[in-house]
Coordinates of C-alpha atoms in Angstrom, one line a residue:
Chain S
X1 CA 15.6 171.9 114.6
X2 CA 12.2 172.7 114.9
X3 CA 9.9 170.5 117.1
X4 CA 6.1 170.8 116.9
X5 CA 3.3 169.8 119.0
X6 CA 5.8 166.4 120.2
X7 CA 3.7 164.1 122.6
X8 CA 4.4 160.7 123.6
X9 CA 2.4 158.4 126.0
X10 CA 2.9 154.8 127.1
X11 CA 0.1 152.6 128.3
X12 CA -1.9 155.7 128.6
X13 CA 0.3 157.3 130.7
X14 CA 1.2 160.8 129.1
X15 CA 4.9 161.5 129.4
X16 CA 4.8 164.7 127.7
X17 CA 2.3 166.6 125.4
X18 CA 2.4 169.4 123.0
X19 CA 6.4 170.2 123.2
X20 CA 7.5 173.2 120.7
X21 CA 11.0 174.1 120.5
X22 CA 13.0 175.7 117.9
X23 CA 16.9 176.0 118.0
X24 CA 19.3 177.8 115.9
X25 CA 22.3 175.9 114.2
X26 CA 25.4 176.1 115.8
X27 CA 23.5 177.0 119.5
X28 CA 23.8 174.6 122.3
X29 CA 20.6 174.5 124.4
X30 CA 20.6 172.9 128.1
X31 CA 17.4 171.4 129.1
X32 CA 17.1 171.3 132.9
X33 CA 14.6 169.5 134.9
X34 CA 14.4 166.9 137.8
X35 CA 14.6 163.2 137.2
X36 CA 11.6 161.5 135.4
X37 CA 10.4 164.8 133.9
X38 CA 10.5 163.6 130.2
X39 CA 14.2 164.8 129.4
X40 CA 15.7 161.6 128.5
X41 CA 12.4 160.3 126.5
X42 CA 12.5 163.9 124.7
X43 CA 16.1 163.2 123.3
X44 CA 15.1 159.7 122.5
X45 CA 12.1 161.0 120.3
X46 CA 14.4 163.3 118.6
X47 CA 17.2 160.6 118.0
X48 CA 14.4 158.3 116.4
X49 CA 15.2 155.7 119.4
X50 CA 11.5 156.2 120.7
X51 CA 8.5 157.1 118.4
X52 CA 6.3 159.8 119.5
X53 CA 2.7 159.4 119.7
X54 CA 2.0 162.6 117.7
X55 CA 3.9 165.8 116.7
X56 CA 6.4 166.5 114.4
X57 CA 10.7 166.8 114.5
X58 CA 12.2 168.9 111.4
X59 CA 16.0 168.9 110.9
X60 CA 17.4 171.5 108.7
X61 CA 13.8 171.9 107.0
X62 CA 13.2 168.0 106.3
X63 CA 10.7 166.2 108.5
X64 CA 12.3 163.5 110.1
X65 CA 9.9 162.2 112.6
X66 CA 9.4 158.7 110.9
X67 CA 13.2 158.6 109.7
X68 CA 14.6 155.4 111.5
X69 CA 17.3 156.4 114.2
X70 CA 20.6 155.3 111.7
X71 CA 19.4 157.5 109.1
X72 CA 18.9 160.6 111.2
X73 CA 21.9 163.2 111.1
X74 CA 21.4 162.8 114.9
X75 CA 23.5 161.4 117.4
X76 CA 22.8 160.7 121.0
X77 CA 25.4 160.5 124.0
X78 CA 24.3 158.6 127.0
X79 CA 24.9 158.9 130.9
X80 CA 27.6 156.4 130.5
X81 CA 30.4 156.2 127.5
X82 CA 28.9 153.0 126.6
X83 CA 32.5 152.1 124.6
X84 CA 32.4 148.8 123.1
X85 CA 34.5 146.5 125.3
X86 CA 35.9 144.1 122.8
X87 CA 36.8 147.3 120.6
X88 CA 40.1 149.5 120.8
X89 CA 39.5 153.2 121.0
X90 CA 40.2 153.6 117.6
X91 CA 37.7 150.9 116.7
X92 CA 35.1 152.7 119.1
X93 CA 35.8 156.1 117.3
X94 CA 35.4 154.9 114.2
X95 CA 32.5 152.7 114.7
X96 CA 29.7 155.5 113.0
X97 CA 32.0 155.3 109.8
X98 CA 32.1 151.4 109.7
X99 CA 28.3 151.0 108.6
X100 CA 25.5 152.5 107.2
X101 CA 25.4 155.4 104.9
X102 CA 28.6 157.2 106.5
X103 CA 30.5 154.0 105.5
X104 CA 34.3 154.7 104.6
X105 CA 37.3 152.9 103.7
X106 CA 39.2 151.4 106.3
X107 CA 42.5 153.8 105.9
X108 CA 40.2 156.9 105.6
X109 CA 38.3 155.8 108.6
X110 CA 41.3 155.4 110.9
X111 CA 42.8 158.7 109.6
X112 CA 39.7 160.6 110.5
X113 CA 39.8 158.6 113.8
X114 CA 43.3 159.1 114.6
X115 CA 42.7 162.9 114.1
X116 CA 39.4 163.6 116.3
X117 CA 41.4 161.6 118.9
X118 CA 44.1 164.2 118.8
X119 CA 41.6 166.8 119.0
X120 CA 40.3 165.2 122.5
X121 CA 43.7 164.8 123.4
X122 CA 43.9 161.1 123.6
X123 CA 45.9 160.4 120.1
X124 CA 48.3 158.2 121.7
X125 CA 45.4 156.1 123.2
X126 CA 44.1 154.5 119.8
X127 CA 45.2 150.7 120.3
X128 CA 43.9 150.5 124.0
X129 CA 41.0 149.0 125.0
X130 CA 38.2 151.0 127.1
X131 CA 38.9 149.6 130.5
X132 CA 42.1 150.6 130.2
X133 CA 41.2 154.3 130.3
X134 CA 39.5 156.5 133.2
X135 CA 36.1 157.8 133.4
X136 CA 36.6 161.1 132.1
X137 CA 38.9 159.7 129.2
X138 CA 36.1 157.4 128.4
X139 CA 33.7 159.8 128.0
X140 CA 35.6 162.1 125.9
X141 CA 36.2 158.9 123.4
X142 CA 32.4 158.4 123.5
X143 CA 32.2 162.5 122.6
X144 CA 34.6 161.7 119.7
X145 CA 32.5 158.8 118.6
X146 CA 29.9 161.0 118.3
X147 CA 31.2 163.7 116.4
X148 CA 33.0 161.9 114.1
X149 CA 30.2 161.3 112.0
X150 CA 29.8 164.9 111.9
X151 CA 26.2 165.0 113.4
X152 CA 23.7 168.1 112.5
X153 CA 22.4 167.8 115.9
X154 CA 24.0 166.3 119.1
X155 CA 21.9 165.1 121.8
X156 CA 23.8 164.5 125.3
X157 CA 21.7 163.0 127.8
X158 CA 23.5 163.7 131.2
X159 CA 27.1 162.9 129.8
X160 CA 29.0 164.0 133.2
X161 CA 26.5 162.3 135.5
X162 CA 29.0 159.0 136.1
X163 CA 31.8 161.4 136.5
X164 CA 33.1 162.3 139.8
X165 CA 32.9 165.9 140.8
X166 CA 36.2 167.3 140.2
X167 CA 36.5 165.4 136.8
X168 CA 33.4 166.9 136.2
X169 CA 33.8 170.2 136.5
X170 CA 36.9 170.1 134.1
X171 CA 35.5 168.1 131.5
X172 CA 32.1 170.3 131.4
X173 CA 34.2 173.4 130.1
X174 CA 36.3 171.3 127.8
X175 CA 33.1 169.9 126.1
X176 CA 31.6 173.7 125.6
X177 CA 35.0 174.9 124.1
X178 CA 35.1 171.9 122.2
X179 CA 31.5 172.2 120.8
X180 CA 31.6 175.7 120.3
X181 CA 35.1 175.4 118.2
X182 CA 33.4 172.5 116.0
X183 CA 30.2 174.5 115.5
X184 CA 28.0 171.9 116.8
X185 CA 24.5 172.5 117.3
X186 CA 23.8 170.8 120.5
X187 CA 20.7 169.8 123.0
X188 CA 22.4 169.0 126.2
X189 CA 20.2 167.4 129.2
X190 CA 21.0 167.8 132.8
X191 CA 19.6 168.3 136.2
X192 CA 22.3 170.2 137.3
X193 CA 21.6 174.3 137.5
X194 CA 25.5 175.2 137.3
X195 CA 26.2 172.7 134.3
X196 CA 23.3 174.2 132.2
X197 CA 24.6 177.4 132.7
X198 CA 28.1 176.9 131.8
X199 CA 27.2 174.9 128.7
X200 CA 24.0 176.1 127.3
X201 CA 23.6 179.1 125.1
X202 CA 20.1 178.5 125.8
X203 CA 18.3 176.9 128.9
X204 CA 15.0 175.4 128.8
X205 CA 13.4 174.3 132.2
X206 CA 11.1 171.2 131.9
X207 CA 9.2 169.8 134.7
X208 CA 6.1 167.4 134.6
X209 CA 5.9 166.9 130.8
X210 CA 6.4 170.6 129.5
X211 CA 8.8 173.3 129.2
X212 CA 8.3 175.9 132.1
X213 CA 10.5 178.7 130.6
X214 CA 13.5 179.3 128.3
X215 CA 15.7 182.1 127.5
X216 CA 19.2 183.0 128.0
X217 CA 20.9 181.7 131.3
X218 CA 20.8 184.9 132.9
X219 CA 17.7 185.9 131.7
X220 CA 15.8 182.6 133.3
X221 CA 17.9 182.8 136.4
X222 CA 17.2 186.6 137.1
X223 CA 13.6 186.5 135.8
X224 CA 11.9 183.2 136.7
X225 CA 8.2 183.3 135.0
X226 CA 6.5 180.7 137.5
X227 CA 7.4 179.5 140.9
X228 CA 8.2 176.2 139.4
X229 CA 11.0 177.7 137.7
X230 CA 12.1 180.0 140.8
X231 CA 12.5 176.7 142.7
X232 CA 14.3 174.7 140.0
X233 CA 16.8 177.5 138.4
X234 CA 16.6 180.8 140.3
X235 CA 18.3 181.6 144.0
X236 CA 15.7 183.5 146.1
X237 CA 12.5 183.0 147.6
X238 CA 9.2 183.0 145.7
X239 CA 5.7 183.9 146.9
X240 CA 2.3 182.7 145.0
X241 CA 2.7 185.4 142.2
X242 CA 6.2 186.9 143.0
X243 CA 9.7 186.0 143.1
X244 CA 12.5 187.8 145.3
X245 CA 16.2 187.0 144.2
X246 CA 18.2 186.1 146.8
X247 CA 20.8 189.4 146.3
X248 CA 18.2 191.4 147.4
X249 CA 17.8 189.7 150.6
X250 CA 19.8 191.0 153.6
X251 CA 20.3 189.2 157.3
X252 CA 19.7 190.9 160.2
X253 CA 19.0 190.3 163.8
X254 CA 15.6 189.9 164.6
X255 CA 13.9 193.2 165.7
X256 CA 10.6 195.1 165.4
X257 CA 12.0 198.1 163.9
X258 CA 10.0 198.8 161.0
X259 CA 11.7 200.6 158.1
X260 CA 10.0 202.3 154.9
X261 CA 9.6 200.5 151.8
X262 CA 11.1 197.1 153.3
X263 CA 9.6 194.0 154.4
X264 CA 10.9 191.8 156.8
X265 CA 10.7 187.6 156.7
X266 CA 11.6 185.6 159.7
X267 CA 14.3 182.7 158.9
X268 CA 16.4 180.1 160.8
X269 CA 20.1 179.8 160.0
X270 CA 20.8 176.3 159.1
X271 CA 24.5 176.5 158.7
X272 CA 27.4 178.8 157.1
X273 CA 29.6 177.7 154.3
X274 CA 33.0 179.9 152.8
X275 CA 32.7 180.3 149.4
X276 CA 34.6 182.5 146.7
X277 CA 35.8 184.6 149.7
X278 CA 32.6 185.1 151.1
X279 CA 30.5 183.3 153.8
X280 CA 27.1 182.3 152.9
X281 CA 24.3 181.6 155.0
X282 CA 21.9 178.5 154.2
X283 CA 18.3 179.7 155.5
X284 CA 15.0 178.2 156.2
X285 CA 12.1 180.1 155.8
X286 CA 9.4 178.2 157.9
X287 CA 6.4 180.7 156.8
X288 CA 7.0 179.7 153.0
X289 CA 8.7 176.3 153.7
X290 CA 11.6 177.2 151.5
X291 CA 15.1 177.4 151.9
X292 CA 17.7 180.2 150.7
X293 CA 21.0 181.0 150.3
X294 CA 22.2 184.5 151.4
X295 CA 25.6 186.1 151.4
X296 CA 26.5 188.2 154.6
X297 CA 29.6 189.5 156.6
X298 CA 27.9 189.8 159.6
X299 CA 28.5 186.9 162.2
X300 CA 25.4 184.5 162.9
X301 CA 25.5 181.1 164.8
X302 CA 23.6 178.0 163.6
X303 CA 20.0 178.0 164.7
X304 CA 19.7 181.6 165.3
X305 CA 16.7 183.3 164.4
X306 CA 17.1 186.2 161.8
X307 CA 14.9 188.3 159.9
X308 CA 15.4 188.9 156.0
X309 CA 14.9 192.3 154.8
X310 CA 14.1 193.2 151.1
X311 CA 12.8 196.2 149.4
X312 CA 9.4 196.1 148.5
X313 CA 10.2 197.3 144.8
X314 CA 12.8 194.1 144.4
X315 CA 9.9 191.8 144.1
X316 CA 9.3 190.7 140.9
X317 CA 5.8 189.5 139.8
X318 CA 5.6 186.4 137.6
X319 CA 4.6 186.5 134.0
X320 CA 3.5 183.3 133.5
X321 CA 3.3 182.6 129.9
X322 CA 3.8 178.6 129.5
X323 CA 3.1 177.9 125.8
X324 CA 4.9 178.0 122.4
X325 CA 8.9 178.2 123.1
X326 CA 11.5 179.8 120.4
X327 CA 15.2 179.8 120.5
X328 CA 15.7 181.7 117.6
X329 CA 16.9 185.1 117.9
X330 CA 14.3 186.5 115.9
X331 CA 11.8 184.6 117.9
X332 CA 12.8 186.0 121.0
X333 CA 13.2 189.4 119.9
X334 CA 9.5 189.4 118.5
X335 CA 8.4 188.3 121.9
Chain F
X1 CA 37.1 123.0 162.8
X2 CA 39.0 122.7 159.2
X3 CA 42.3 124.1 158.7
X4 CA 43.0 126.0 155.6
X5 CA 44.4 123.0 154.1
X6 CA 41.7 120.7 154.4
X7 CA 39.2 123.8 153.1
X8 CA 41.3 123.4 149.9
X9 CA 40.4 120.0 149.7
X10 CA 36.9 120.3 150.9
X11 CA 35.3 120.5 147.5
X12 CA 37.2 117.7 146.3
X13 CA 35.8 115.5 149.1
X14 CA 32.5 116.7 148.2
X15 CA 32.7 115.3 144.6
X16 CA 34.3 112.2 145.6
X17 CA 31.3 109.9 145.7
X18 CA 30.1 111.3 142.3
X19 CA 33.9 110.8 141.0
X20 CA 34.2 107.3 142.3
X21 CA 31.1 106.3 140.2
X22 CA 32.4 107.8 137.2
X23 CA 35.8 106.7 137.6
X24 CA 34.3 102.9 138.5
X25 CA 31.6 103.1 135.7
X26 CA 33.1 105.0 133.0
X27 CA 36.9 104.4 133.9
X28 CA 36.3 100.9 133.9
X29 CA 34.3 100.6 130.7
X30 CA 36.6 102.9 128.9
X31 CA 39.6 100.8 130.1
X32 CA 38.0 97.6 129.1
X33 CA 37.3 99.1 125.7
X34 CA 41.0 100.3 125.3
X35 CA 42.2 96.7 126.2
X36 CA 40.2 95.0 124.1
X37 CA 40.3 97.4 121.1
X38 CA 44.2 96.7 121.2
X39 CA 44.1 92.8 121.8
X40 CA 45.4 92.3 118.5
X41 CA 45.0 88.9 116.4
X42 CA 48.6 87.0 116.0
X43 CA 51.0 88.7 113.6
X44 CA 49.4 91.8 113.3
X45 CA 50.5 95.4 114.9
X46 CA 49.2 97.0 118.0
X47 CA 46.5 99.2 116.6
X48 CA 45.3 96.6 113.9
X49 CA 41.6 97.0 114.8
X50 CA 41.8 101.0 114.6
X51 CA 43.6 100.4 111.1
X52 CA 40.7 98.0 110.0
X53 CA 38.1 100.4 111.8
X54 CA 39.2 103.3 109.5
X55 CA 39.4 101.5 106.1
X56 CA 36.1 100.1 107.1
X57 CA 33.3 101.0 104.3
X58 CA 30.5 100.5 106.7
X59 CA 32.1 102.8 109.6
X60 CA 33.0 105.7 107.1
X61 CA 29.7 105.6 105.9
X62 CA 28.2 105.7 109.3
X63 CA 30.7 108.3 110.4
X64 CA 29.6 110.2 107.5
X65 CA 25.7 110.2 108.3
X66 CA 26.6 110.8 111.9
X67 CA 28.4 114.2 111.1
X68 CA 25.5 115.1 108.7
X69 CA 22.9 114.4 111.5
X70 CA 25.1 116.1 114.5
X71 CA 25.8 119.0 112.4
X72 CA 22.7 119.8 110.8
X73 CA 20.6 119.4 114.0
X74 CA 23.3 121.5 115.9
X75 CA 23.2 124.4 113.4
X76 CA 19.5 124.4 112.9
X77 CA 19.0 124.1 116.9
X78 CA 21.1 126.8 117.4
X79 CA 19.9 129.3 114.8
X80 CA 16.5 128.8 115.6
X81 CA 16.9 128.8 119.5
X82 CA 19.2 132.0 119.1
X83 CA 16.2 133.5 117.0
X84 CA 13.6 132.6 119.7
X85 CA 15.8 133.8 122.5
X86 CA 16.6 137.2 120.9
X87 CA 13.1 137.8 120.1
X88 CA 11.2 136.5 123.1
X89 CA 14.0 137.4 125.6
X90 CA 11.5 139.9 127.6
X91 CA 8.8 137.2 127.5
X92 CA 10.9 134.7 129.2
X93 CA 11.2 136.9 132.1
X94 CA 7.8 135.4 132.8
X95 CA 8.1 131.7 134.3
X96 CA 5.4 130.2 132.7
X97 CA 6.7 131.5 129.0
X98 CA 10.2 130.1 130.2
X99 CA 8.5 126.7 131.5
X100 CA 6.5 126.0 128.1
X101 CA 10.0 126.5 126.1
X102 CA 11.8 124.0 128.4
X103 CA 9.2 121.6 128.4
X104 CA 10.6 119.2 125.6
X105 CA 13.9 119.3 127.9
X106 CA 11.8 116.9 130.2
X107 CA 10.8 114.7 127.5
X108 CA 13.4 111.9 127.1
X109 CA 14.6 111.4 123.8
X110 CA 13.5 108.1 123.5
X111 CA 9.9 109.1 124.1
X112 CA 10.6 112.4 121.6
X113 CA 11.6 110.0 119.0
X114 CA 8.6 107.8 119.5
X115 CA 6.3 110.8 119.2
X116 CA 8.2 111.9 116.1
X117 CA 7.5 108.4 114.7
X118 CA 4.0 108.4 115.4
X119 CA 3.4 111.5 113.9
X120 CA 5.6 111.6 110.6
X121 CA 5.8 107.9 109.8
X122 CA 3.9 107.0 106.6
X123 CA 1.2 105.6 108.7
X124 CA 1.5 108.3 111.3
X125 CA -1.1 110.9 112.3
X126 CA 0.2 113.3 109.9
X127 CA 0.0 111.5 106.8
X128 CA -3.3 110.3 108.0
X129 CA -4.6 113.7 108.5
X130 CA -3.6 114.7 105.2
X131 CA -5.2 111.8 103.2
X132 CA -8.3 112.7 105.5
X133 CA -8.1 116.5 104.3
X134 CA -7.6 115.1 100.8
X135 CA -4.6 116.3 100.2
X136 CA -2.7 113.2 99.5
X137 CA -4.5 110.4 97.1
X138 CA -3.0 107.5 99.5
X139 CA -1.1 107.3 102.6
X140 CA 2.1 106.2 100.4
X141 CA 2.4 109.8 98.8
X142 CA 3.3 110.9 102.1
X143 CA 7.0 112.0 102.0
X144 CA 9.3 109.5 103.8
X145 CA 10.5 111.5 107.0
X146 CA 10.9 108.6 109.3
X147 CA 13.4 105.9 108.8
X148 CA 14.6 107.5 105.8
X149 CA 18.2 107.7 104.3
X150 CA 18.7 111.0 105.5
X151 CA 17.6 110.8 108.7
X152 CA 15.1 113.7 108.4
X153 CA 13.2 112.1 111.5
X154 CA 16.1 111.9 113.7
X155 CA 17.2 115.5 112.9
X156 CA 13.8 116.6 113.4
X157 CA 13.8 115.0 117.0
X158 CA 17.1 116.4 117.7
X159 CA 16.0 119.7 116.9
X160 CA 12.7 119.9 118.9
X161 CA 14.7 118.3 122.0
X162 CA 17.7 120.8 121.5
X163 CA 16.5 124.3 120.9
X164 CA 15.1 124.4 124.5
X165 CA 18.7 123.5 125.6
X166 CA 20.0 126.3 123.2
X167 CA 17.3 129.0 125.0
X168 CA 18.5 127.6 128.4
X169 CA 22.5 128.5 127.5
X170 CA 21.6 131.5 125.6
X171 CA 18.7 133.4 128.0
X172 CA 21.5 134.5 130.8
X173 CA 23.6 135.9 127.9
X174 CA 20.9 138.0 126.8
X175 CA 19.3 138.7 130.1
X176 CA 22.8 140.1 131.1
X177 CA 23.1 141.9 128.0
X178 CA 23.4 146.0 128.2
X179 CA 20.4 146.5 125.6
X180 CA 21.9 150.5 125.6
X181 CA 24.6 149.2 123.2
X182 CA 21.9 148.4 120.8
X183 CA 20.5 152.3 121.0
X184 CA 24.5 153.3 120.8
X185 CA 24.9 151.5 117.6
X186 CA 21.5 152.7 116.0
X187 CA 22.3 156.2 116.7
X188 CA 25.7 156.0 115.4
X189 CA 23.9 154.9 112.0
X190 CA 24.0 150.8 112.5
X191 CA 21.0 148.8 111.0
X192 CA 19.4 146.1 113.1
X193 CA 22.0 143.4 111.5
X194 CA 24.9 145.7 112.4
X195 CA 23.5 145.9 115.8
X196 CA 23.3 142.0 115.8
X197 CA 27.0 141.5 114.6
X198 CA 28.5 144.4 116.8
X199 CA 26.6 144.2 120.0
X200 CA 24.9 140.9 120.3
X201 CA 27.3 138.5 118.6
X202 CA 30.3 138.9 120.6
X203 CA 28.5 138.0 123.7
X204 CA 26.5 135.2 121.8
X205 CA 29.4 133.7 120.0
X206 CA 31.6 132.0 122.8
X207 CA 28.3 130.4 124.4
X208 CA 27.2 129.2 121.0
X209 CA 30.5 127.4 120.3
X210 CA 30.2 125.7 123.5
X211 CA 26.8 124.8 122.9
X212 CA 27.6 123.7 119.4
X213 CA 30.6 121.6 120.7
X214 CA 28.0 119.9 123.8
X215 CA 25.4 119.2 121.2
X216 CA 27.5 117.9 118.1
X217 CA 29.3 115.4 120.4
X218 CA 26.1 114.4 122.3
X219 CA 24.1 113.9 119.0
X220 CA 27.5 111.9 117.8
X221 CA 27.3 109.5 120.2
X222 CA 23.6 109.5 121.3
X223 CA 22.4 105.7 120.9
X224 CA 18.4 106.1 121.2
X225 CA 17.2 108.0 118.5
X226 CA 18.7 106.7 115.7
X227 CA 18.1 103.1 116.7
X228 CA 14.3 104.2 116.6
X229 CA 14.2 106.6 113.6
X230 CA 17.2 105.4 111.6
X231 CA 17.7 102.9 108.6
X232 CA 19.6 99.8 108.1
X233 CA 22.4 101.1 105.8
X234 CA 24.1 103.4 106.7
X235 CA 23.8 103.4 110.6
X236 CA 24.9 106.0 112.9
X237 CA 28.0 105.2 114.9
X238 CA 26.5 104.3 118.1
X239 CA 23.9 102.1 116.5
X240 CA 26.7 100.5 114.3
X241 CA 28.6 100.1 117.6
X242 CA 25.9 98.2 119.4
X243 CA 25.4 96.0 116.3
X244 CA 28.9 95.3 116.4
X245 CA 28.8 94.6 119.9
X246 CA 26.2 92.5 120.2
X247 CA 26.5 90.6 117.1
X248 CA 26.5 86.7 117.4
X249 CA 30.2 85.7 116.7
X250 CA 31.3 88.6 118.5
X251 CA 34.3 88.9 115.8
X252 CA 33.4 92.6 115.6
X253 CA 33.5 93.5 119.4
X254 CA 37.1 94.6 119.1
X255 CA 36.1 96.9 116.3
X256 CA 33.2 98.1 118.1
X257 CA 35.4 99.0 121.1
X258 CA 37.9 100.7 118.8
X259 CA 35.0 102.9 117.7
X260 CA 33.9 103.8 121.0
X261 CA 37.5 104.7 122.0
X262 CA 37.4 106.9 119.1
X263 CA 33.9 108.4 120.3
X264 CA 35.7 109.1 123.8
X265 CA 38.9 110.8 122.6
X266 CA 36.7 113.1 120.4
X267 CA 34.5 113.8 123.3
X268 CA 37.3 114.4 125.8
X269 CA 38.9 116.6 123.1
X270 CA 35.5 118.5 122.7
X271 CA 35.2 118.7 126.6
X272 CA 39.0 120.3 126.8
X273 CA 38.2 122.5 124.0
X274 CA 34.8 123.9 125.6
X275 CA 36.7 124.4 128.8
X276 CA 39.7 126.2 127.3
X277 CA 37.3 128.6 125.4
X278 CA 35.0 129.6 128.4
X279 CA 38.0 130.2 130.6
X280 CA 39.6 132.4 127.6
X281 CA 36.1 134.1 127.2
X282 CA 35.7 134.8 131.0
X283 CA 39.2 136.3 131.0
X284 CA 38.6 138.5 127.9
X285 CA 35.2 139.8 128.5
X286 CA 34.1 139.7 131.9
X287 CA 37.3 141.4 133.3
X288 CA 36.7 144.3 130.6
X289 CA 33.3 144.5 131.0
X290 CA 33.5 145.2 134.9
X291 CA 36.1 147.9 134.7
X292 CA 33.7 150.0 132.5

């Protein structure tokens, strides 16, 4: 998939402009961004449900910018399962094979439907109705319904946001494995950083209608290229021109002692949580008006004033290059 | 103040005045119609007038034309109403558009029929306008659209009057419909027609059937429009009933009563059908929808 200079505006309001993305076949890209940044509109443009104001969308070398949504080899999966309530699960799953150019005979359709239901572990649920299934099962049916048509590109618009947290964490791993096994090229939209990292081979951070940074999850997490990305995707504190990862910070009781090569910032302990066998302190840094989470084995109390110390050398300057973004390995190497 | 049992009966209590009026006027009318229609001449069977009615050529012709008018008017009203509702559903969120669409409902049927007469009769405004514009050589060349044997004027009046009713009934369905299903259908390869068939139709058709039954039975039994815009032969059922009822010799009165009883049975049957249908629909759809 290759998107060039994509722009859309409604009634003179620009949702996004000049978006450029390239995604290799078989890769999954996670698109992270706050609500209202244009993620959903971007997906709708690629699926054809919304027409862009300008720019082009190419898939497998063909320009599909003006192609009707039903004729694109692209399927969009929504936040809610949106299964047709009056159809059985099997009828829902085989919907895309009943009409249009992917039309198959009833027998073939049902065979394929049952096979994909088996794959999503719902083989015995074909005759049931959507309301008889749980939220997670419904979302799996929606995934099967999207994949049965064998799309060249699958677009997922926060598909787990309507699920409860425990179900959410189990289903996202399952979906990741499923998509990888099937070799599906996918664009996955979320506002959850953890989810983006789990599912995506690539991360794209979007804000205010433009891509802020892209790259492998670890790369974006460790080396944010702007304060916006640092704030949205990384963990640490950021200054005007640089970023300091949270793992470089040490919590110490307040003291006026100066150690060479280190710097100190004052912080207040907000609260403590235990996770993965460690204690994590949620701190507020008044001078930067930022919050940060730092692990420490020392004991502090809520409300304590503390020093956060770090080596000067651990501060990473931002290399802001907010322009064309490519997702192919080749393009990344050339950068 | 009210016990639980009394609470249960409260709705019936509030409905009582209305029920009493219906029971007295309609009930008594229906009762006397049944009695009169069953009052057979000497040496004849119990259902003499009913058998006579169903063998009467005038009645059968009237039945035919009534079904024709009711069916055509209803089907066209529903189709046009459905088209207008689905294309203008967003516009109808604004009250002034809604008011404009529903305006014909405020006009009585008789007035609507009179308007159609003024507009489309051979000496009406439209034919005069066509003549003035030179499109027709004389007023006589204007096609007969009022008091014509196909009841076109009657059908036109009903269509004009009933479309707003169809919109009134379908608009809530469209406003409640989850339009995201349209996106689901299209992204899975469904054309606009597929969207209508699989997304809109399942929601719309139960209400459309209800509307069909209501309109069909109403048109079948309504008097004023065919009385003004119909022809002397064949008459529509209500006009024929009126004729038979008030004929000087009164000999056809029992026949008219038998006809009214038959029409009432059809109406009652339609009402039962509507209720059963909507109850089944609610059970099947709303529950499933709420749980998803």
